[in-house]
Structures are given as structure tokens and as C-alpha cells.
Coordinates of C-alpha atoms (C1' of nucleotides) in Angstrom, one line a residue:
Chain A
M288 CA 111.5 -37.8 69.7
L289 CA 110.3 -34.9 71.8
K290 CA 110.5 -35.5 75.4
T291 CA 110.9 -33.5 78.6
A292 CA 113.1 -35.5 80.8
P293 CA 115.7 -34.8 83.3
C294 CA 118.9 -34.7 81.2
G295 CA 120.9 -36.0 84.1
R296 CA 119.3 -33.8 86.7
K297 CA 115.9 -33.0 88.1
K298 CA 113.4 -30.8 86.4
V299 CA 113.7 -27.5 88.1
Q300 CA 110.0 -26.8 88.4
E301 CA 107.9 -29.6 89.8
P302 CA 104.5 -30.3 88.4
A303 CA 101.5 -28.8 90.0
P304 CA 100.9 -30.3 93.5
T305 CA 97.8 -32.3 92.7
G306 CA 98.5 -33.1 89.1
E307 CA 95.1 -31.7 88.2
S308 CA 93.8 -28.3 88.6
L309 CA 90.7 -27.8 90.8
D310 CA 88.4 -27.4 87.8
S311 CA 88.8 -30.5 85.8
W312 CA 89.3 -30.0 82.1
E313 CA 86.0 -31.7 81.6
T314 CA 84.2 -29.0 83.5
I315 CA 86.0 -26.3 81.7
L316 CA 85.3 -27.8 78.4
T317 CA 81.7 -28.4 79.1
V318 CA 81.2 -24.8 80.2
F319 CA 83.0 -23.5 77.2
L320 CA 81.0 -25.7 74.8
R321 CA 77.7 -24.7 76.4
E322 CA 78.6 -21.0 76.1
K323 CA 79.4 -21.4 72.5
S324 CA 76.5 -23.7 71.7
L325 CA 78.9 -26.4 70.7
R326 CA 78.5 -30.1 71.5
L327 CA 80.4 -32.6 73.5
T328 CA 80.8 -35.6 71.3
D329 CA 82.5 -38.8 72.0
Q330 CA 85.3 -38.0 69.7
R331 CA 85.8 -34.6 71.3
R332 CA 86.0 -36.1 74.7
K333 CA 88.4 -38.7 73.7
I334 CA 90.7 -36.3 71.9
A335 CA 90.6 -33.9 74.8
S336 CA 91.4 -36.7 77.2
I337 CA 94.5 -37.8 75.3
A338 CA 95.7 -34.3 74.4
L339 CA 95.4 -33.2 78.0
S340 CA 97.1 -36.3 79.4
H341 CA 100.4 -35.0 78.0
D342 CA 102.6 -33.6 80.7
S343 CA 104.7 -31.7 78.2
H344 CA 104.8 -30.5 74.6
F345 CA 103.5 -32.6 71.8
E346 CA 102.9 -32.1 68.1
I347 CA 99.6 -32.7 66.4
Q348 CA 100.9 -35.5 64.4
E349 CA 101.9 -37.3 67.6
L350 CA 98.4 -36.8 68.9
V351 CA 96.9 -38.0 65.7
R352 CA 98.9 -41.2 65.9
E353 CA 97.9 -41.8 69.5
V354 CA 94.3 -41.1 68.9
R355 CA 94.4 -43.5 65.9
K356 CA 95.9 -46.2 68.0
S357 CA 93.2 -46.3 70.7
H358 CA 90.4 -45.0 68.5
P359 CA 91.0 -45.9 64.9
E360 CA 87.6 -44.7 63.9
I361 CA 88.5 -41.1 64.7
S362 CA 89.7 -39.2 61.6
P363 CA 92.8 -37.0 61.6
A364 CA 90.6 -34.1 60.4
T365 CA 88.6 -34.4 63.6
V366 CA 91.8 -34.2 65.7
Y367 CA 92.9 -31.1 63.9
R368 CA 89.5 -29.5 64.4
N369 CA 89.4 -30.4 68.0
V370 CA 92.9 -29.2 68.9
K371 CA 91.7 -25.8 67.5
T372 CA 88.6 -26.0 69.7
L373 CA 90.7 -26.9 72.8
C374 CA 92.9 -23.9 72.2
E375 CA 89.9 -21.7 72.0
A376 CA 88.6 -23.2 75.2
G377 CA 91.9 -22.2 76.8
L378 CA 92.8 -25.8 77.7
L379 CA 95.7 -26.1 75.2
Q380 CA 98.0 -23.5 73.9
E381 CA 100.6 -23.4 71.2
T382 CA 104.1 -23.3 72.6
L383 CA 107.6 -23.1 71.3
E384 CA 108.5 -24.4 68.0
S385 CA 110.3 -27.7 67.7
R386 CA 113.6 -27.5 65.8
S387 CA 111.9 -29.0 62.8
G388 CA 109.6 -26.1 62.6
V389 CA 106.5 -27.9 63.7
T390 CA 104.0 -26.2 66.0
L391 CA 103.9 -27.7 69.4
Y392 CA 101.0 -27.7 71.9
E393 CA 100.9 -28.0 75.6
R394 CA 98.3 -28.1 78.3
T395 CA 97.6 -24.7 79.7
E396 CA 98.8 -24.7 83.2
S397 CA 98.0 -22.2 85.9
E398 CA 101.7 -21.7 86.5
H399 CA 103.8 -20.2 83.8
H400 CA 107.1 -21.6 82.8
D401 CA 109.9 -20.9 80.4
H402 CA 111.8 -23.5 78.4
I403 CA 115.4 -24.6 78.0
V404 CA 116.1 -26.6 75.0
C405 CA 119.3 -28.6 75.6
L406 CA 121.4 -28.7 72.5
D407 CA 123.4 -31.5 73.9
C408 CA 120.7 -34.0 74.7
G409 CA 117.8 -32.5 72.7
L410 CA 115.5 -32.5 75.7
I411 CA 113.3 -29.7 76.8
F412 CA 113.2 -28.4 80.4
E413 CA 110.8 -26.2 82.1
F414 CA 111.7 -23.6 84.7
H415 CA 110.4 -20.6 86.3
N416 CA 112.5 -17.7 87.5
A417 CA 111.1 -14.8 89.4
A418 CA 113.9 -12.5 88.6
I419 CA 113.5 -12.9 84.9
E420 CA 109.7 -12.5 85.1
K421 CA 110.1 -9.4 87.1
A422 CA 112.7 -7.7 84.9
Q423 CA 110.5 -8.5 82.0
T424 CA 107.3 -7.1 83.4
K425 CA 109.1 -4.0 84.3
A426 CA 110.8 -3.6 80.9
I427 CA 107.5 -4.1 79.0
R428 CA 105.6 -1.6 81.1
A429 CA 108.4 0.9 80.6
M430 CA 107.9 0.6 76.9
G431 CA 104.2 1.2 77.2
F432 CA 102.9 -2.3 76.7
F433 CA 100.8 -4.5 78.8
E434 CA 102.0 -8.1 78.6
T435 CA 99.5 -10.8 78.1
R436 CA 101.8 -13.8 77.8
H437 CA 105.2 -14.7 76.6
Q438 CA 107.4 -17.4 75.3
H439 CA 110.9 -17.6 76.5
V440 CA 113.0 -20.3 75.0
I441 CA 116.7 -20.6 75.8
Y442 CA 118.9 -22.9 73.8
A443 CA 121.7 -24.2 76.0
K444 CA 124.1 -26.9 76.6
C445 CA 124.0 -29.2 79.7
D446 CA 126.9 -31.3 78.8
L447 CA 129.8 -28.9 78.9
I448 CA 130.1 -29.0 82.7
K449 CA 130.7 -32.7 82.6
K450 CA 133.6 -32.5 80.2
Chain B
M135 CA 101.4 -8.6 56.5
L136 CA 104.4 -9.0 58.7
K137 CA 106.1 -5.7 59.4
T138 CA 108.2 -4.3 62.1
A139 CA 107.0 -0.8 62.4
P140 CA 106.6 1.7 65.2
C141 CA 103.1 1.0 66.2
G142 CA 102.7 4.7 67.1
R143 CA 106.0 5.0 68.8
K144 CA 109.7 4.6 68.0
K145 CA 111.4 1.2 67.9
V146 CA 113.1 0.9 71.2
Q147 CA 116.3 -0.4 69.9
E148 CA 117.8 1.4 66.9
P149 CA 119.5 -0.6 64.2
A150 CA 123.2 -1.1 64.2
P151 CA 125.1 2.2 63.7
T152 CA 126.5 1.5 60.3
G153 CA 123.6 -0.7 59.0
E154 CA 126.2 -3.3 58.0
S155 CA 128.5 -5.2 60.3
L156 CA 132.3 -4.9 59.8
D157 CA 132.6 -8.2 58.1
S158 CA 130.3 -8.1 55.1
W159 CA 128.0 -11.1 54.7
E160 CA 129.9 -11.8 51.5
T161 CA 133.1 -12.3 53.4
I162 CA 131.4 -14.5 56.0
L163 CA 129.7 -16.5 53.4
T164 CA 132.8 -17.0 51.3
V165 CA 134.8 -18.2 54.3
F166 CA 132.1 -20.5 55.4
L167 CA 131.7 -22.0 52.0
R168 CA 135.5 -22.5 51.6
E169 CA 135.7 -24.2 55.0
K170 CA 132.9 -26.6 54.0
S171 CA 134.1 -27.1 50.4
L172 CA 131.0 -25.6 49.1
R173 CA 130.7 -23.2 46.2
L174 CA 129.6 -19.7 45.7
T175 CA 127.2 -19.8 42.7
D176 CA 125.4 -17.0 41.1
Q177 CA 122.1 -18.2 42.6
R178 CA 123.6 -18.5 46.0
R179 CA 124.9 -15.0 46.0
K180 CA 121.7 -13.6 44.6
I181 CA 119.5 -15.4 47.2
A182 CA 121.8 -14.4 50.0
S183 CA 121.8 -10.8 48.9
I184 CA 118.0 -10.6 48.9
A185 CA 117.6 -12.6 52.1
L186 CA 120.1 -10.5 53.9
S187 CA 118.6 -7.2 52.7
H188 CA 115.6 -7.7 55.0
D189 CA 115.7 -5.5 58.0
S190 CA 113.3 -7.7 59.8
H191 CA 111.6 -11.1 59.8
F192 CA 110.5 -12.7 56.6
E193 CA 109.1 -16.0 55.6
I194 CA 110.6 -18.3 53.0
Q195 CA 107.6 -17.9 50.7
E196 CA 108.0 -14.2 50.7
L197 CA 111.7 -14.7 49.8
V198 CA 110.8 -17.1 47.1
R199 CA 108.5 -14.6 45.5
E200 CA 111.1 -11.8 45.7
V201 CA 113.7 -14.0 44.2
R202 CA 111.4 -15.0 41.4
K203 CA 110.6 -11.4 40.6
S204 CA 114.1 -10.3 40.0
H205 CA 115.5 -13.7 39.0
P206 CA 112.8 -15.8 37.4
E207 CA 115.3 -18.5 36.5
I208 CA 116.0 -19.4 40.1
S209 CA 113.8 -22.2 41.3
P210 CA 112.1 -22.3 44.6
A211 CA 113.9 -25.5 45.5
T212 CA 117.1 -23.6 45.3
V213 CA 115.8 -20.9 47.6
Y214 CA 114.9 -23.5 50.2
R215 CA 118.3 -25.2 49.9
N216 CA 120.1 -21.9 50.2
V217 CA 118.2 -20.6 53.2
K218 CA 119.3 -23.8 54.9
T219 CA 122.9 -23.1 53.9
L220 CA 122.7 -19.5 55.1
C221 CA 121.4 -20.7 58.5
E222 CA 124.3 -23.1 58.8
A223 CA 126.7 -20.2 57.9
G224 CA 125.2 -18.3 60.7
L225 CA 124.0 -15.5 58.5
L226 CA 120.3 -16.2 58.9
Q227 CA 118.5 -17.7 61.8
E228 CA 115.0 -18.9 62.5
T229 CA 113.1 -16.6 64.7
L230 CA 109.8 -16.5 66.3
E231 CA 106.9 -18.0 64.6
S232 CA 104.3 -15.9 62.9
R233 CA 100.8 -16.4 64.2
S234 CA 99.9 -18.5 61.2
G235 CA 102.5 -21.0 62.2
V236 CA 105.0 -20.4 59.5
T237 CA 108.7 -20.3 60.3
L238 CA 110.2 -16.9 60.0
Y239 CA 113.8 -16.0 59.4
E240 CA 115.9 -13.0 60.1
R241 CA 119.4 -11.8 59.5
T242 CA 121.7 -12.7 62.4
E243 CA 122.7 -9.4 64.0
S244 CA 125.7 -8.9 66.2
E245 CA 123.3 -7.4 68.7
H246 CA 120.7 -9.6 70.2
H247 CA 117.2 -8.5 70.7
D248 CA 114.0 -9.9 72.1
H249 CA 110.6 -9.4 70.4
I250 CA 107.3 -8.0 71.4
V251 CA 104.3 -9.0 69.3
C252 CA 101.6 -6.5 69.7
L253 CA 98.2 -8.1 69.9
D254 CA 96.5 -4.8 69.2
C255 CA 98.2 -3.8 66.0
G256 CA 99.8 -7.1 65.0
L257 CA 103.3 -5.6 64.5
I258 CA 106.5 -6.9 65.9
F259 CA 108.9 -4.8 67.9
E260 CA 112.4 -5.5 68.8
F261 CA 114.0 -4.5 72.1
H262 CA 117.0 -5.2 74.3
N263 CA 116.9 -5.1 78.0
A264 CA 120.1 -5.6 80.0
A265 CA 118.3 -6.5 83.2
I266 CA 116.4 -9.3 81.5
E267 CA 119.5 -10.7 79.9
K268 CA 121.4 -10.6 83.1
A269 CA 118.7 -12.3 85.1
Q270 CA 118.5 -14.9 82.5
T271 CA 122.2 -15.7 82.2
K272 CA 122.4 -16.0 86.0
A273 CA 119.4 -18.3 86.2
I274 CA 120.6 -20.6 83.4
R275 CA 124.1 -20.8 85.0
A276 CA 122.6 -21.7 88.3
M277 CA 120.8 -24.6 86.7
G278 CA 124.0 -25.9 85.2
F279 CA 123.5 -24.9 81.6
F280 CA 125.5 -22.7 79.3
E281 CA 123.3 -20.6 77.2
T282 CA 124.0 -20.4 73.5
R283 CA 121.1 -18.3 72.3
H284 CA 117.5 -17.7 73.2
Q285 CA 114.2 -16.5 71.8
H286 CA 112.1 -14.3 74.0
V287 CA 108.8 -13.3 72.6
I288 CA 106.3 -11.3 74.6
Y289 CA 102.8 -11.0 73.4
A290 CA 101.4 -7.6 74.6
K291 CA 99.0 -4.9 73.9
C292 CA 100.1 -1.3 73.0
D293 CA 96.6 0.1 72.7
L294 CA 95.3 -0.1 76.1
I295 CA 97.1 2.9 77.3
K296 CA 95.5 5.1 74.7
K297 CA 91.9 4.1 75.7
Chain C
dA123 C1' 64.3 -31.3 64.3
dT124 C1' 68.2 -28.7 63.5
dG125 C1' 72.5 -27.2 63.6
dA126 C1' 77.0 -29.0 64.9
dA127 C1' 80.4 -32.7 64.3
dT128 C1' 82.3 -36.3 61.8
dG129 C1' 84.6 -39.3 58.2
dC130 C1' 86.2 -39.5 54.0
dA131 C1' 88.5 -38.0 50.2
dA132 C1' 90.1 -34.3 47.7
dA133 C1' 92.3 -30.0 47.6
dG134 C1' 95.8 -26.7 49.2
dG135 C1' 100.0 -25.4 50.6
dT136 C1' 104.8 -26.0 51.9
dT137 C1' 109.0 -28.3 51.8
dT138 C1' 111.9 -32.1 50.2
dT139 C1' 113.9 -35.2 46.8
dG140 C1' 115.4 -37.8 42.5
dC141 C1' 117.7 -37.0 38.5
dA142 C1' 119.8 -35.2 34.5
dC143 C1' 122.4 -31.4 33.4
dC144 C1' 125.5 -27.6 34.5
dC145 C1' 129.4 -25.1 36.3
dC146 C1' 132.5 -23.5 40.1
dC147 C1' 136.9 -24.7 42.0
Chain D
dG232 C1' 137.3 -33.4 35.7
dG233 C1' 134.8 -34.1 39.6
dG234 C1' 131.8 -33.1 43.0
dG235 C1' 128.7 -29.7 44.5
dG236 C1' 124.6 -26.9 42.7
dT237 C1' 120.6 -26.2 40.0
dG238 C1' 116.0 -26.7 37.6
dC239 C1' 112.3 -29.3 37.0
dA240 C1' 108.8 -32.2 38.3
dA241 C1' 107.2 -35.5 41.3
dA242 C1' 106.8 -36.9 45.9
dA243 C1' 106.1 -36.3 50.6
dC244 C1' 104.0 -34.0 54.2
dC245 C1' 100.9 -31.4 56.9
dT246 C1' 96.6 -29.1 57.3
dT247 C1' 92.2 -27.5 55.6
dT248 C1' 87.8 -28.1 53.3
dG249 C1' 83.5 -29.8 50.9
dC250 C1' 79.9 -32.8 51.3
dA251 C1' 76.9 -36.4 52.7
dT252 C1' 75.8 -38.5 56.9
dT253 C1' 75.4 -38.9 61.9
dC254 C1' 74.4 -37.2 66.3
dA255 C1' 74.0 -34.1 70.5
dT256 C1' 70.8 -31.3 72.4

DNA sequence: ATGAATGCAAAGGTTTTGCACCCCC
DNA sequence: GGGGGTGCAAAACCTTTGCATTCAT
């Protein structure tokens, strides 16, 4: 249902060179858990592994189904609880809303990107544009704010140019 | 809970000069309904009136409560159905998500604006910045898309500069 | 051992739907 | 009159929570 695929062309922004950041999520998670006196259970590790294997956005329900498939003994409640934990650990973050109004999550990447939702093919693209970011930082500063993060979703059509 | 207020300073973008667009929403709605062979019922008009009286974002539940207060005979299901209709008519649109994950709606304005969510005071500001819009249009075109609309939400802090 | 985490089931909350009745066009 | 609209209640969903049990540290 929700995919990020090249709608007839290449994704504008390639994935991070190595595919994995230098600190593996396992390290980050372990450190976070230790700091908070939380524990690394089997379920937590499995859920994290599956959640963080997504290259793009996913909804919790999707994750719940995947987890159930390979680990039927893990309950949905645990998935919900752990997604929350992973967000707190900074490994996941909420992202743009799907058109059905469901919250989507994605792996936190070191590189920021904006999104284009194609209204023709329904797919979601990621891109990064320095000019936009720059204009934005400048505008925000001028208004007296300090930006922490942003979500920029553009709804567009890819098909028009082919017709 | 959710307000758009001046967080210690003025809203950057003032509301439309007249407060109402030239075509009243009643006209737009009537034309839309006629086109689709839909009907203008009492409930529909009342719900539209209340929904469109909001100057800023609101959630459906809030609208349901308001409608119930002045028109207890209107059922929540009807409110849901009509919000959907009003979106299709282009009078309302979904907007950024509240931090609790609930979908928010707002009146469609002729003038577009982006949002700043202040992480210090929790309020939502609206602004418009030509440089950002321009950079964006250019970037999108360069990638082969035609933009239809976008959502740009910046999470920022207003308080830092006071400390 | 002890506090955190889990599974289960129940509760909570939101949104949708089926259906009989109503009413706008 | 007929098809869209409504109210009501039930259903369908998604997410959270209480509690007894299990488990990581």
C-alpha cells in the first residue's frame, strides 16, 4: 500500500552510502536503555530489528503484522510500547501522515529529507534541496525562532508530463 | 488545547483583508453540491457554518462537540460525513497533525501558509515566505513534478531568544 | 531480588456502516 | 417519487491499560 518507489524515475536522493550509520542501532539502543535503566529484551530487539529494517515509512499496523508473522508470540501491545521507546531513543520518528490519516514512522537518518507524495501513482519520494532548506532557516530565524526539525510534504503529480 | 495565538509576538501573516473571500462558502458549497447532485440539508449547512467559522485548525471531535451544543439533534456520524463532503468541496482541508496524532482540519484559504509549531509554548503560527515557495516550486519542477499543494510544518522554539 | 517488560484481555476512543425513516430537489 | 441524507446503534478499528506472570540485570 505505502511504498517508496521510483515512479518511473530514480529517487532523487540516494540512501546513505553504507546503508548503516557508523553507530549501529543496537549500540544506540543499548546505550539509551542503560541510561534509562530499561532492559533489552528479546522482543525489544526483534521489534527494533524489524522496524529499523524499513527503508521508508511504515505504519504501526504494518509493523505489527510483520512482527506477528515471524514472531507470533509477540503481542501487538508490545509492538506499540516498543515503537514508543524507539522514538524516545531517537531511532524512529513520526513522519508525514498517510492520506488515510494514520501516523507513519520512519528510521531516523542522519540526513534530512523532504517528501513528495505523488497524486498520480500514490508513491512517496524523498528529496533534499539546499535552496529550500536555506530559505527556510533564514525565514525562521527572521521570525525569531530556532528550528529544531521540520516536515515538508509536497503533493504533486508526476504523470502530467507524460501526457 | 490547540490555539493559534501570538506566542508573545504578532502572527507573521495577517488574515485575509476582508475576513471572507469574495465567493462565500455558501455559494461554493451550493455549486459543488449541484454539480455532484448532492443536497443542501439543514444539517449540512449548520455543520459547514460552524466548521468554516474556525479561524484556525480544529479537530473533528471539537467540531462534534460544538455542533452538539447548538444543535443537539445532529448526530456525530453526520458531522463526520459532512466534514468529508466539505473536504471534497475544497472548503476544508486536512492539515498538519496535532502532536497527539489526531487529524486536524482547517478552512481552505485563498492564501497559502506554512506552519510553525512552537515547541516551547505549544502554539501554532502561520506564515508565508515567498523565498521558500519559490525555491520549492523550482525544485519540484526540476524533478519533473507539478505541485498541487504542500504542507510545510516547522517545529521550532520561540523561547530561546528570551533566555 | 526487584523493578521492568510482556501477554492477554478488556477498556477507551475514534471513525465507519447498516438500516429504517426522512426530506430535498 | 426517488435518491441522497440523517439518526441511531452496532460494528470496526486502532491504541492504551490493568494485571498477573516472566525475565533482565
